[in-house]
Amino acid sequence: MVLRKRADTDDELLKRVRNAFLAFVLALSVVGVSVPARAGEGLTLSPTLNAKLNLLYLTAFDETIQRHALAQRDGTTYVSTGDIDAEWLRDASETVRPYIALSEHDPDVAGTLRGVVARQAKYILIDPYANAFSSNYHVVEHKFEVDSLLYPIWFSYDYYKQTGDRSIFTPEVRRAFDRVVATLRDEQHHAQRSHYRNPQLANNGRGSPVRYTGMVWTGFRPSDDPDRYHFNIPDNMFASVVMRDLSAIERDVWHDSRMSANAWGLSVEIQRGIEQYGTLELAPFGRIYAFVVDGRGHANVMVDAYIPSLLSIPYFGYLPKTNSLYLATRKFALSDRNPYFFRGKYAQGIGSPHTPHGYVWPLALCVQAITATDNAEVNRVFGWIAASDVGDHRLHESFNADWPEAYTREDFAWPNALYAQLVLARRGQAFAQR
């Protein structure tokens, strides 16, 4: 936990951020990219709130490309997660995502993004069961989180769709993506085919027993916490989407009909498992999605802040935000029935067992705004996001809803990148709905 630290006064920090951002906007104008200098304007009906949101945006958009994405001698790009000097595959993919549109006009940014995927391919080929690596290609954490394998594919497909640049799909990237599919296939049959063990898991590191469902087994949640049961529903939803993306890459880029059919078939098998084993009835919400299940009748009903989450289902494209089953699940997620939904004096939203009780995650607030269909809800969420700013104009991992000056992780790149996506999307600058 970190308490508020202010190395600069608000005026000094604002001047520094403004100067940096003006230089950034000037550089963009040379290549013909339109970036809103006052992106906060029009986000809500309150000019005062919009000014605060703009300060956050000025820091957030500049965050990764200036501070966390580092060119390496081997031509790849290392993306630090922030105050932990390591690269998580998931975090790196998400934190560079706001720059895809910019890369269409800036070859340096395009090279940076291609370097991200090139490095992630090397990581996957070193060990597909590791989730975090150092800049010199050593494994930092060996927690199998299935979403870690999925994010590099998701990002590379997004990049390809928006830019048309196929050069990102090198032979090494192809080998890495083939390794991903082979690993997912093994983990559909974890008990019979997997050799993965971790001392934090039950049953001598094998994990608690599961039944075959068609879904993919995972040892840990996206929060790096161990799962009690091992078919994580939002992770498997994400896998179903990403395997369809990979099927398109195999077909359109590599012209491999066999691997394209394999990826598509895996997506279908996962989706069937989700819909057969991953829902339950919960009054008064009706039928909703569970968080994790084991295929043997056990389920954990909760919603965590990390992405993939049950709240983020439309964000990664498994269901539209108007789907009735999603809406029922969303209503549960944002209710007191969710054990990790917290209300406080300055904010309310979803937290995590990974952080203290009563701490709300800006990641979840951004997702709530992205998936909302009601402008009033979006405005409320923007207010809570602004309330989390303790003077450094940066989003943190989590903050105390009753006292935002108490927060976790002083430097965490991902929520800042997601906030930049939210603002750009809200202003119609970047992301169309998948």
CSV table of C-alpha atoms in Angstrom, one decimal:
chain,number,residue,atom,x,y,z
A,1,MET,CA,0.0,0.0,0.0
A,2,VAL,CA,1.2,3.5,-0.9
A,3,LEU,CA,0.2,6.7,0.8
A,4,ARG,CA,0.1,10.0,-1.1
A,5,LYS,CA,3.5,11.4,-2.2
A,6,ARG,CA,3.8,14.7,-3.9
A,7,ALA,CA,7.3,15.4,-5.3
A,8,ASP,CA,5.9,18.4,-7.2
A,9,THR,CA,3.2,20.8,-6.4
A,10,ASP,CA,0.0,20.5,-8.6
A,11,ASP,CA,1.0,23.6,-10.5
A,12,GLU,CA,4.5,22.4,-11.2
A,13,LEU,CA,3.3,19.0,-12.3
A,14,LEU,CA,0.6,20.4,-14.5
A,15,LYS,CA,3.1,22.7,-16.2
A,16,ARG,CA,5.5,19.8,-16.8
A,17,VAL,CA,2.8,17.5,-18.2
A,18,ARG,CA,1.4,20.3,-20.4
A,19,ASN,CA,4.8,21.1,-21.8
A,20,ALA,CA,5.5,17.4,-22.6
A,21,PHE,CA,2.1,16.9,-24.1
A,22,LEU,CA,2.3,20.1,-26.3
A,23,ALA,CA,5.6,18.7,-27.7
A,24,PHE,CA,3.9,15.4,-28.3
A,25,VAL,CA,1.0,17.0,-30.1
A,26,LEU,CA,3.4,19.1,-32.2
A,27,ALA,CA,5.2,15.9,-33.3
A,28,LEU,CA,1.9,14.3,-34.2
A,29,SER,CA,0.8,17.3,-36.3
A,30,VAL,CA,3.9,16.7,-38.5
A,31,VAL,CA,2.5,13.3,-39.5
A,32,GLY,CA,-1.0,14.5,-39.8
A,33,VAL,CA,-2.5,12.8,-36.7
A,34,SER,CA,-5.3,14.6,-34.9
A,35,VAL,CA,-5.1,14.2,-31.2
A,36,PRO,CA,-7.4,16.3,-28.9
A,37,ALA,CA,-5.2,18.7,-26.9
A,38,ARG,CA,-8.1,19.0,-24.4
A,39,ALA,CA,-9.5,15.5,-24.6
A,40,GLY,CA,-11.6,16.0,-21.4
A,41,GLU,CA,-13.8,18.6,-23.1
A,42,GLY,CA,-17.3,17.2,-23.5
A,43,LEU,CA,-16.8,14.0,-21.6
A,44,THR,CA,-19.3,15.1,-19.0
A,45,LEU,CA,-21.6,18.1,-18.5
A,46,SER,CA,-19.3,19.5,-15.8
A,47,PRO,CA,-16.4,21.8,-17.1
A,48,THR,CA,-14.7,21.4,-13.7
A,49,LEU,CA,-14.8,17.6,-13.9
A,50,ASN,CA,-13.7,17.6,-17.5
A,51,ALA,CA,-10.6,19.7,-16.6
A,52,LYS,CA,-9.7,17.1,-14.0
A,53,LEU,CA,-10.3,14.2,-16.5
A,54,ASN,CA,-8.1,16.0,-19.0
A,55,LEU,CA,-5.2,16.2,-16.6
A,56,LEU,CA,-5.4,12.4,-16.1
A,57,TYR,CA,-5.6,11.9,-19.9
A,58,LEU,CA,-2.5,14.1,-20.5
A,59,THR,CA,-0.5,11.8,-18.3
A,60,ALA,CA,-2.2,8.6,-19.3
A,61,PHE,CA,-1.8,8.8,-23.1
A,62,ASP,CA,1.9,9.6,-22.8
A,63,GLU,CA,2.6,7.0,-20.1
A,64,THR,CA,3.6,3.8,-22.0
A,65,ILE,CA,5.2,5.1,-25.1
A,66,GLN,CA,7.5,7.4,-23.1
A,67,ARG,CA,8.2,5.5,-19.9
A,68,HIS,CA,7.5,1.8,-20.2
A,69,ALA,CA,8.2,0.8,-23.8
A,70,LEU,CA,11.9,0.4,-24.2
A,71,ALA,CA,13.7,-0.5,-27.5
A,72,GLN,CA,16.2,-3.4,-27.1
A,73,ARG,CA,19.3,-4.3,-29.0
A,74,ASP,CA,17.7,-7.3,-30.6
A,75,GLY,CA,15.1,-5.2,-32.3
A,76,THR,CA,12.3,-6.0,-29.9
A,77,THR,CA,10.4,-3.8,-27.4
A,78,TYR,CA,10.4,-4.5,-23.7
A,79,VAL,CA,7.3,-3.2,-21.9
A,80,SER,CA,7.7,-2.9,-18.2
A,81,THR,CA,4.5,-3.2,-16.1
A,82,GLY,CA,5.6,-0.1,-14.1
A,83,ASP,CA,7.0,-0.2,-10.6
A,84,ILE,CA,7.8,-4.0,-11.0
A,85,ASP,CA,10.7,-4.4,-13.4
A,86,ALA,CA,9.2,-7.2,-15.5
A,87,GLU,CA,7.0,-7.7,-18.5
A,88,TRP,CA,3.7,-9.4,-18.1
A,89,LEU,CA,2.4,-10.6,-21.5
A,90,ARG,CA,-1.1,-9.4,-20.6
A,91,ASP,CA,-0.1,-6.0,-19.3
A,92,ALA,CA,2.2,-5.3,-22.2
A,93,SER,CA,-0.4,-6.0,-24.8
A,94,GLU,CA,-3.0,-3.8,-23.2
A,95,THR,CA,-0.6,-0.9,-22.4
A,96,VAL,CA,0.5,-0.4,-26.0
A,97,ARG,CA,-3.0,-0.8,-27.5
A,98,PRO,CA,-3.9,2.9,-27.5
A,99,TYR,CA,-1.1,3.6,-30.0
A,100,ILE,CA,-2.3,1.4,-32.9
A,101,ALA,CA,-4.0,4.2,-34.7
A,102,LEU,CA,-1.0,6.4,-34.2
A,103,SER,CA,1.3,3.7,-35.7
A,104,GLU,CA,-0.5,4.1,-39.1
A,105,HIS,CA,1.1,7.5,-39.5
A,106,ASP,CA,4.3,7.2,-37.5
A,107,PRO,CA,6.9,4.5,-38.5
A,108,ASP,CA,8.7,4.8,-35.2
A,109,VAL,CA,5.5,3.9,-33.2
A,110,ALA,CA,4.8,1.1,-35.7
A,111,GLY,CA,8.3,-0.3,-35.1
A,112,THR,CA,7.8,-0.1,-31.4
A,113,LEU,CA,4.5,-2.1,-31.6
A,114,ARG,CA,6.0,-4.7,-34.0
A,115,GLY,CA,8.8,-5.1,-31.5
A,116,VAL,CA,6.4,-5.8,-28.7
A,117,VAL,CA,4.9,-8.8,-30.5
A,118,ALA,CA,8.4,-10.0,-31.6
A,119,ARG,CA,9.5,-10.0,-27.9
A,120,GLN,CA,6.3,-11.7,-26.7
A,121,ALA,CA,6.8,-14.5,-29.3
A,122,LYS,CA,10.3,-15.1,-27.9
A,123,TYR,CA,8.9,-15.3,-24.4
A,124,ILE,CA,6.2,-17.8,-25.3
A,125,LEU,CA,8.7,-20.0,-27.0
A,126,ILE,CA,10.9,-19.9,-23.9
A,127,ASP,CA,8.0,-21.2,-21.7
A,128,PRO,CA,4.3,-21.0,-22.5
A,129,TYR,CA,3.4,-21.6,-18.9
A,130,ALA,CA,5.2,-18.5,-17.6
A,131,ASN,CA,3.4,-15.2,-17.2
A,132,ALA,CA,6.1,-12.7,-16.6
A,133,PHE,CA,9.7,-12.3,-17.9
A,134,SER,CA,12.7,-10.0,-17.4
A,135,SER,CA,14.3,-7.9,-20.1
A,136,ASN,CA,17.1,-10.5,-20.5
A,137,TYR,CA,14.5,-13.3,-21.2
A,138,HIS,CA,14.5,-14.9,-17.8
A,139,VAL,CA,11.3,-16.2,-16.3
A,140,VAL,CA,10.1,-14.0,-13.4
A,141,GLU,CA,6.9,-15.8,-12.6
A,142,HIS,CA,5.8,-19.3,-13.6
A,143,LYS,CA,2.1,-18.9,-12.9
A,144,PHE,CA,0.0,-20.4,-15.8
A,145,GLU,CA,-2.6,-17.8,-16.6
A,146,VAL,CA,-4.2,-18.7,-19.8
A,147,ASP,CA,-5.0,-15.1,-20.7
A,148,SER,CA,-1.2,-14.4,-20.9
A,149,LEU,CA,-1.0,-16.6,-24.0
A,150,LEU,CA,-4.0,-15.0,-25.5
A,151,TYR,CA,-3.2,-11.3,-25.3
A,152,PRO,CA,-0.3,-11.2,-27.8
A,153,ILE,CA,-2.6,-12.8,-30.4
A,154,TRP,CA,-5.4,-10.4,-29.6
A,155,PHE,CA,-3.1,-7.4,-29.8
A,156,SER,CA,-1.4,-8.5,-33.0
A,157,TYR,CA,-4.8,-9.2,-34.7
A,158,ASP,CA,-6.0,-5.7,-33.6
A,159,TYR,CA,-2.9,-4.2,-35.0
A,160,TYR,CA,-3.2,-6.0,-38.3
A,161,LYS,CA,-6.9,-5.2,-38.7
A,162,GLN,CA,-6.4,-1.5,-38.1
A,163,THR,CA,-3.1,-1.1,-40.1
A,164,GLY,CA,-3.1,-3.9,-42.7
A,165,ASP,CA,0.6,-4.4,-41.7
A,166,ARG,CA,1.3,-8.2,-42.1
A,167,SER,CA,5.0,-7.8,-41.3
A,168,ILE,CA,4.2,-8.3,-37.7
A,169,PHE,CA,3.5,-12.0,-38.4
A,170,THR,CA,7.1,-13.3,-38.6
A,171,PRO,CA,8.1,-17.0,-38.8
A,172,GLU,CA,9.0,-16.8,-35.1
A,173,VAL,CA,5.6,-15.3,-34.2
A,174,ARG,CA,4.0,-18.1,-36.2
A,175,ARG,CA,5.9,-20.7,-34.2
A,176,ALA,CA,4.8,-19.0,-31.0
A,177,PHE,CA,1.2,-18.9,-31.9
A,178,ASP,CA,1.3,-22.6,-32.9
A,179,ARG,CA,2.8,-23.2,-29.4
A,180,VAL,CA,-0.2,-21.4,-27.9
A,181,VAL,CA,-2.7,-23.6,-29.6
A,182,ALA,CA,-0.8,-26.8,-28.6
A,183,THR,CA,-0.7,-25.6,-25.0
A,184,LEU,CA,-4.4,-24.8,-25.0
A,185,ARG,CA,-5.2,-28.2,-26.4
A,186,ASP,CA,-3.1,-29.9,-23.7
A,187,GLU,CA,-4.9,-27.9,-21.0
A,188,GLN,CA,-8.3,-28.9,-22.3
A,189,HIS,CA,-7.1,-32.3,-20.9
A,190,HIS,CA,-5.1,-31.1,-18.0
A,191,ALA,CA,-5.2,-34.3,-15.9
A,192,GLN,CA,-4.1,-36.5,-18.8
A,193,ARG,CA,-1.7,-34.4,-20.8
A,194,SER,CA,-0.4,-31.5,-18.8
A,195,HIS,CA,2.9,-31.6,-16.9
A,196,TYR,CA,2.4,-28.2,-15.3
A,197,ARG,CA,2.8,-28.0,-11.5
A,198,ASN,CA,2.9,-25.0,-9.1
A,199,PRO,CA,3.4,-25.2,-5.3
A,200,GLN,CA,0.6,-22.7,-4.8
A,201,LEU,CA,-2.0,-25.1,-6.2
A,202,ALA,CA,-3.8,-27.9,-4.4
A,203,ASN,CA,-3.2,-31.6,-5.0
A,204,ASN,CA,0.6,-31.4,-4.9
A,205,GLY,CA,0.6,-28.6,-7.4
A,206,ARG,CA,-1.7,-30.1,-9.9
A,207,GLY,CA,-4.7,-28.2,-8.9
A,208,SER,CA,-8.1,-29.4,-7.7
A,209,PRO,CA,-9.8,-32.1,-9.8
A,210,VAL,CA,-11.8,-31.1,-12.9
A,211,ARG,CA,-13.9,-32.8,-15.5
A,212,TYR,CA,-13.5,-32.4,-19.2
A,213,THR,CA,-15.7,-29.6,-20.5
A,214,GLY,CA,-14.1,-28.4,-23.7
A,215,MET,CA,-12.8,-25.4,-21.8
A,216,VAL,CA,-9.1,-24.6,-21.1
A,217,TRP,CA,-7.7,-25.2,-17.6
A,218,THR,CA,-5.8,-22.4,-15.9
A,219,GLY,CA,-3.9,-22.3,-12.7
A,220,PHE,CA,-4.1,-18.7,-11.8
A,221,ARG,CA,-6.4,-15.7,-12.4
A,222,PRO,CA,-5.3,-12.6,-14.3
A,223,SER,CA,-4.6,-11.1,-10.9
A,224,ASP,CA,-1.8,-13.7,-10.4
A,225,ASP,CA,-3.9,-15.3,-7.6
A,226,PRO,CA,-4.5,-19.1,-7.7
A,227,ASP,CA,-7.9,-20.3,-8.7
A,228,ARG,CA,-9.8,-22.7,-6.4
A,229,TYR,CA,-11.5,-24.2,-9.5
A,230,HIS,CA,-9.7,-24.2,-12.8
A,231,PHE,CA,-12.1,-23.3,-15.6
A,232,ASN,CA,-12.1,-19.6,-15.4
A,233,ILE,CA,-15.1,-18.4,-17.4
A,234,PRO,CA,-14.0,-14.9,-18.5
A,235,ASP,CA,-10.6,-16.3,-19.5
A,236,ASN,CA,-12.3,-19.0,-21.6
A,237,MET,CA,-14.6,-16.4,-23.2
A,238,PHE,CA,-11.5,-14.5,-24.2
A,239,ALA,CA,-9.9,-17.7,-25.5
A,240,SER,CA,-13.0,-18.3,-27.7
A,241,VAL,CA,-12.7,-14.8,-29.2
A,242,VAL,CA,-8.9,-15.0,-29.7
A,243,MET,CA,-9.0,-18.4,-31.3
A,244,ARG,CA,-11.4,-17.0,-33.9
A,245,ASP,CA,-8.9,-14.1,-34.4
A,246,LEU,CA,-6.1,-16.6,-34.8
A,247,SER,CA,-8.2,-18.6,-37.3
A,248,ALA,CA,-8.4,-15.5,-39.5
A,249,ILE,CA,-4.7,-14.9,-39.2
A,250,GLU,CA,-3.9,-18.5,-40.2
A,251,ARG,CA,-6.3,-18.3,-43.2
A,252,ASP,CA,-5.6,-14.8,-44.5
A,253,VAL,CA,-1.9,-14.3,-43.6
A,254,TRP,CA,-0.3,-17.7,-43.5
A,255,HIS,CA,-2.8,-19.5,-45.8
A,256,ASP,CA,-2.9,-22.5,-43.6
A,257,SER,CA,-6.4,-24.0,-43.8
A,258,ARG,CA,-5.6,-26.8,-41.4
A,259,MET,CA,-4.4,-24.6,-38.5
A,260,SER,CA,-7.2,-22.1,-39.3
A,261,ALA,CA,-9.7,-24.9,-38.9
A,262,ASN,CA,-8.0,-26.1,-35.7
A,263,ALA,CA,-8.2,-22.7,-34.1
A,264,TRP,CA,-11.8,-22.2,-35.1
A,265,GLY,CA,-12.7,-25.7,-33.8
A,266,LEU,CA,-11.0,-24.9,-30.5
A,267,SER,CA,-13.0,-21.7,-30.2
A,268,VAL,CA,-16.3,-23.6,-30.8
A,269,GLU,CA,-15.4,-26.3,-28.2
A,270,ILE,CA,-14.5,-23.7,-25.6
A,271,GLN,CA,-17.7,-21.7,-26.3
A,272,ARG,CA,-19.9,-24.9,-25.9
A,273,GLY,CA,-18.2,-25.6,-22.6
A,274,ILE,CA,-18.9,-22.1,-21.3
A,275,GLU,CA,-22.5,-22.2,-22.2
A,276,GLN,CA,-23.0,-25.7,-20.9
A,277,TYR,CA,-21.1,-25.5,-17.6
A,278,GLY,CA,-20.5,-21.8,-17.0
A,279,THR,CA,-23.9,-20.4,-16.0
A,280,LEU,CA,-26.2,-20.7,-13.0
A,281,GLU,CA,-29.4,-19.3,-11.5
A,282,LEU,CA,-29.0,-16.6,-8.9
A,283,ALA,CA,-31.9,-14.7,-7.4
A,284,PRO,CA,-32.8,-12.0,-8.0
A,285,PHE,CA,-30.7,-11.7,-11.1
A,286,GLY,CA,-31.8,-14.8,-13.0
A,287,ARG,CA,-29.3,-16.7,-15.0
A,288,ILE,CA,-25.7,-15.3,-14.9
A,289,TYR,CA,-22.2,-16.5,-15.7
A,290,ALA,CA,-20.1,-17.9,-12.9
A,291,PHE,CA,-16.5,-16.8,-12.3
A,292,VAL,CA,-14.9,-20.2,-12.2
A,293,VAL,CA,-16.2,-23.8,-12.3
A,294,ASP,CA,-14.7,-27.2,-12.3
A,295,GLY,CA,-17.2,-29.1,-14.5
A,296,ARG,CA,-18.1,-31.2,-11.5
A,297,GLY,CA,-20.8,-29.0,-10.1
A,298,HIS,CA,-18.8,-26.5,-8.1
A,299,ALA,CA,-18.6,-22.8,-8.9
A,300,ASN,CA,-17.3,-19.6,-7.5
A,301,VAL,CA,-19.7,-16.7,-8.0
A,302,MET,CA,-17.9,-13.3,-7.9
A,303,VAL,CA,-16.4,-10.7,-10.2
A,304,ASP,CA,-12.8,-9.6,-10.0
A,305,ALA,CA,-11.4,-6.3,-11.3
A,306,TYR,CA,-8.8,-7.7,-13.7
A,307,ILE,CA,-9.4,-8.2,-17.4
A,308,PRO,CA,-10.7,-10.6,-18.7
A,309,SER,CA,-13.5,-10.2,-16.2
A,310,LEU,CA,-17.2,-10.9,-16.4
A,311,LEU,CA,-17.8,-7.2,-16.5
A,312,SER,CA,-15.5,-6.8,-19.5
A,313,ILE,CA,-17.3,-9.4,-21.7
A,314,PRO,CA,-18.3,-6.9,-24.4
A,315,TYR,CA,-14.9,-5.1,-24.3
A,316,PHE,CA,-13.1,-8.2,-25.7
A,317,GLY,CA,-16.0,-9.1,-27.9
A,318,TYR,CA,-17.6,-12.3,-26.6
A,319,LEU,CA,-21.1,-10.8,-26.3
A,320,PRO,CA,-22.6,-7.4,-27.1
A,321,LYS,CA,-23.3,-5.1,-24.2
A,322,THR,CA,-27.1,-5.4,-24.8
A,323,ASN,CA,-27.1,-9.2,-24.4
A,324,SER,CA,-29.6,-10.3,-21.7
A,325,LEU,CA,-27.3,-12.8,-20.1
A,326,TYR,CA,-24.5,-10.3,-19.9
A,327,LEU,CA,-26.8,-7.6,-18.5
A,328,ALA,CA,-27.9,-10.0,-15.7
A,329,THR,CA,-24.2,-10.8,-14.9
A,330,ARG,CA,-23.3,-7.1,-15.0
A,331,LYS,CA,-26.1,-6.3,-12.6
A,332,PHE,CA,-24.7,-8.9,-10.2
A,333,ALA,CA,-21.2,-7.6,-10.7
A,334,LEU,CA,-22.1,-4.1,-9.7
A,335,SER,CA,-24.2,-5.1,-6.7
A,336,ASP,CA,-23.5,-5.9,-3.1
A,337,ARG,CA,-24.0,-9.6,-3.8
A,338,ASN,CA,-20.6,-9.5,-5.5
A,339,PRO,CA,-18.2,-9.9,-2.6
A,340,TYR,CA,-15.7,-7.6,-4.3
A,341,PHE,CA,-18.0,-4.7,-5.0
A,342,PHE,CA,-17.2,-1.8,-2.6
A,343,ARG,CA,-19.0,1.4,-1.8
A,344,GLY,CA,-17.3,4.4,-0.2
A,345,LYS,CA,-17.5,8.2,0.2
A,346,TYR,CA,-15.6,9.0,-3.0
A,347,ALA,CA,-16.3,6.0,-5.3
A,348,GLN,CA,-17.9,2.7,-5.7
A,349,GLY,CA,-16.8,-0.2,-7.9
A,350,ILE,CA,-15.2,-3.5,-8.2
A,351,GLY,CA,-12.1,-4.5,-6.3
A,352,SER,CA,-10.2,-7.7,-5.9
A,353,PRO,CA,-9.0,-10.3,-3.3
A,354,HIS,CA,-5.5,-9.3,-4.6
A,355,THR,CA,-5.8,-5.9,-2.8
A,356,PRO,CA,-7.3,-4.7,0.6
A,357,HIS,CA,-11.0,-4.8,1.3
A,358,GLY,CA,-12.7,-1.6,0.3
A,359,TYR,CA,-10.2,-0.7,-2.5
A,360,VAL,CA,-11.7,0.0,-5.9
A,361,TRP,CA,-9.8,-0.6,-9.1
A,362,PRO,CA,-9.6,2.1,-11.8
A,363,LEU,CA,-9.3,-0.8,-14.4
A,364,ALA,CA,-12.8,-1.9,-13.4
A,365,LEU,CA,-14.1,1.6,-13.4
A,366,CYS,CA,-12.8,2.1,-17.0
A,367,VAL,CA,-14.4,-1.2,-18.0
A,368,GLN,CA,-17.7,-0.2,-16.4
A,369,ALA,CA,-17.8,3.0,-18.4
A,370,ILE,CA,-16.8,1.3,-21.6
A,371,THR,CA,-19.6,-1.3,-21.2
A,372,ALA,CA,-22.3,1.1,-20.0
A,373,THR,CA,-25.3,2.0,-22.1
A,374,ASP,CA,-26.5,4.8,-19.9
A,375,ASN,CA,-24.7,8.2,-20.1
A,376,ALA,CA,-25.6,9.0,-16.5
A,377,GLU,CA,-23.7,5.9,-15.4
A,378,VAL,CA,-20.7,6.9,-17.5
A,379,ASN,CA,-20.7,10.4,-16.0
A,380,ARG,CA,-20.8,8.9,-12.5
A,381,VAL,CA,-17.9,6.6,-13.3
A,382,PHE,CA,-15.9,9.5,-14.6
A,383,GLY,CA,-16.5,11.3,-11.3
A,384,TRP,CA,-15.1,8.4,-9.4
A,385,ILE,CA,-12.1,8.2,-11.6
A,386,ALA,CA,-11.4,11.9,-11.1
A,387,ALA,CA,-11.8,11.4,-7.3
A,388,SER,CA,-9.0,8.8,-7.4
A,389,ASP,CA,-6.5,11.4,-8.5
A,390,VAL,CA,-4.4,12.3,-5.5
A,391,GLY,CA,-2.2,14.9,-7.2
A,392,ASP,CA,0.0,12.9,-9.5
A,393,HIS,CA,-2.6,12.7,-12.2
A,394,ARG,CA,-2.1,9.0,-12.6
A,395,LEU,CA,-4.3,6.0,-12.1
A,396,HIS,CA,-3.1,3.4,-9.7
A,397,GLU,CA,-3.8,-0.3,-9.2
A,398,SER,CA,-6.5,0.4,-6.6
A,399,PHE,CA,-7.5,3.0,-4.1
A,400,ASN,CA,-9.5,3.2,-0.9
A,401,ALA,CA,-13.0,4.3,-1.8
A,402,ASP,CA,-13.3,6.3,1.5
A,403,TRP,CA,-9.8,7.8,1.4
A,404,PRO,CA,-8.2,7.8,-2.2
A,405,GLU,CA,-4.9,9.0,-0.7
A,406,ALA,CA,-4.4,5.3,0.3
A,407,TYR,CA,-3.7,3.3,-2.8
A,408,THR,CA,-1.7,0.4,-4.2
A,409,ARG,CA,1.1,0.5,-6.8
A,410,GLU,CA,2.4,4.0,-7.4
A,411,ASP,CA,3.3,3.2,-11.0
A,412,PHE,CA,1.1,0.8,-12.9
A,413,ALA,CA,0.9,1.3,-16.7
A,414,TRP,CA,-2.2,-0.7,-17.6
A,415,PRO,CA,-5.0,1.4,-16.0
A,416,ASN,CA,-3.5,4.5,-17.5
A,417,ALA,CA,-3.6,3.0,-21.0
A,418,LEU,CA,-7.1,1.7,-20.6
A,419,TYR,CA,-8.2,5.2,-19.4
A,420,ALA,CA,-6.6,6.7,-22.6
A,421,GLN,CA,-8.6,4.1,-24.6
A,422,LEU,CA,-11.8,5.1,-22.8
A,423,VAL,CA,-11.3,8.8,-23.4
A,424,LEU,CA,-10.5,8.4,-27.0
A,425,ALA,CA,-13.4,6.0,-27.6
A,426,ARG,CA,-15.7,8.4,-25.8
A,427,ARG,CA,-14.6,11.2,-28.1
A,428,GLY,CA,-14.8,9.0,-31.2
A,429,GLN,CA,-11.1,9.2,-31.8
A,430,ALA,CA,-10.0,5.5,-31.7
A,431,PHE,CA,-11.8,2.3,-31.0
A,432,ALA,CA,-14.9,1.1,-32.8
A,433,GLN,CA,-16.7,-1.7,-30.9
A,434,ARG,CA,-15.3,-5.1,-31.9
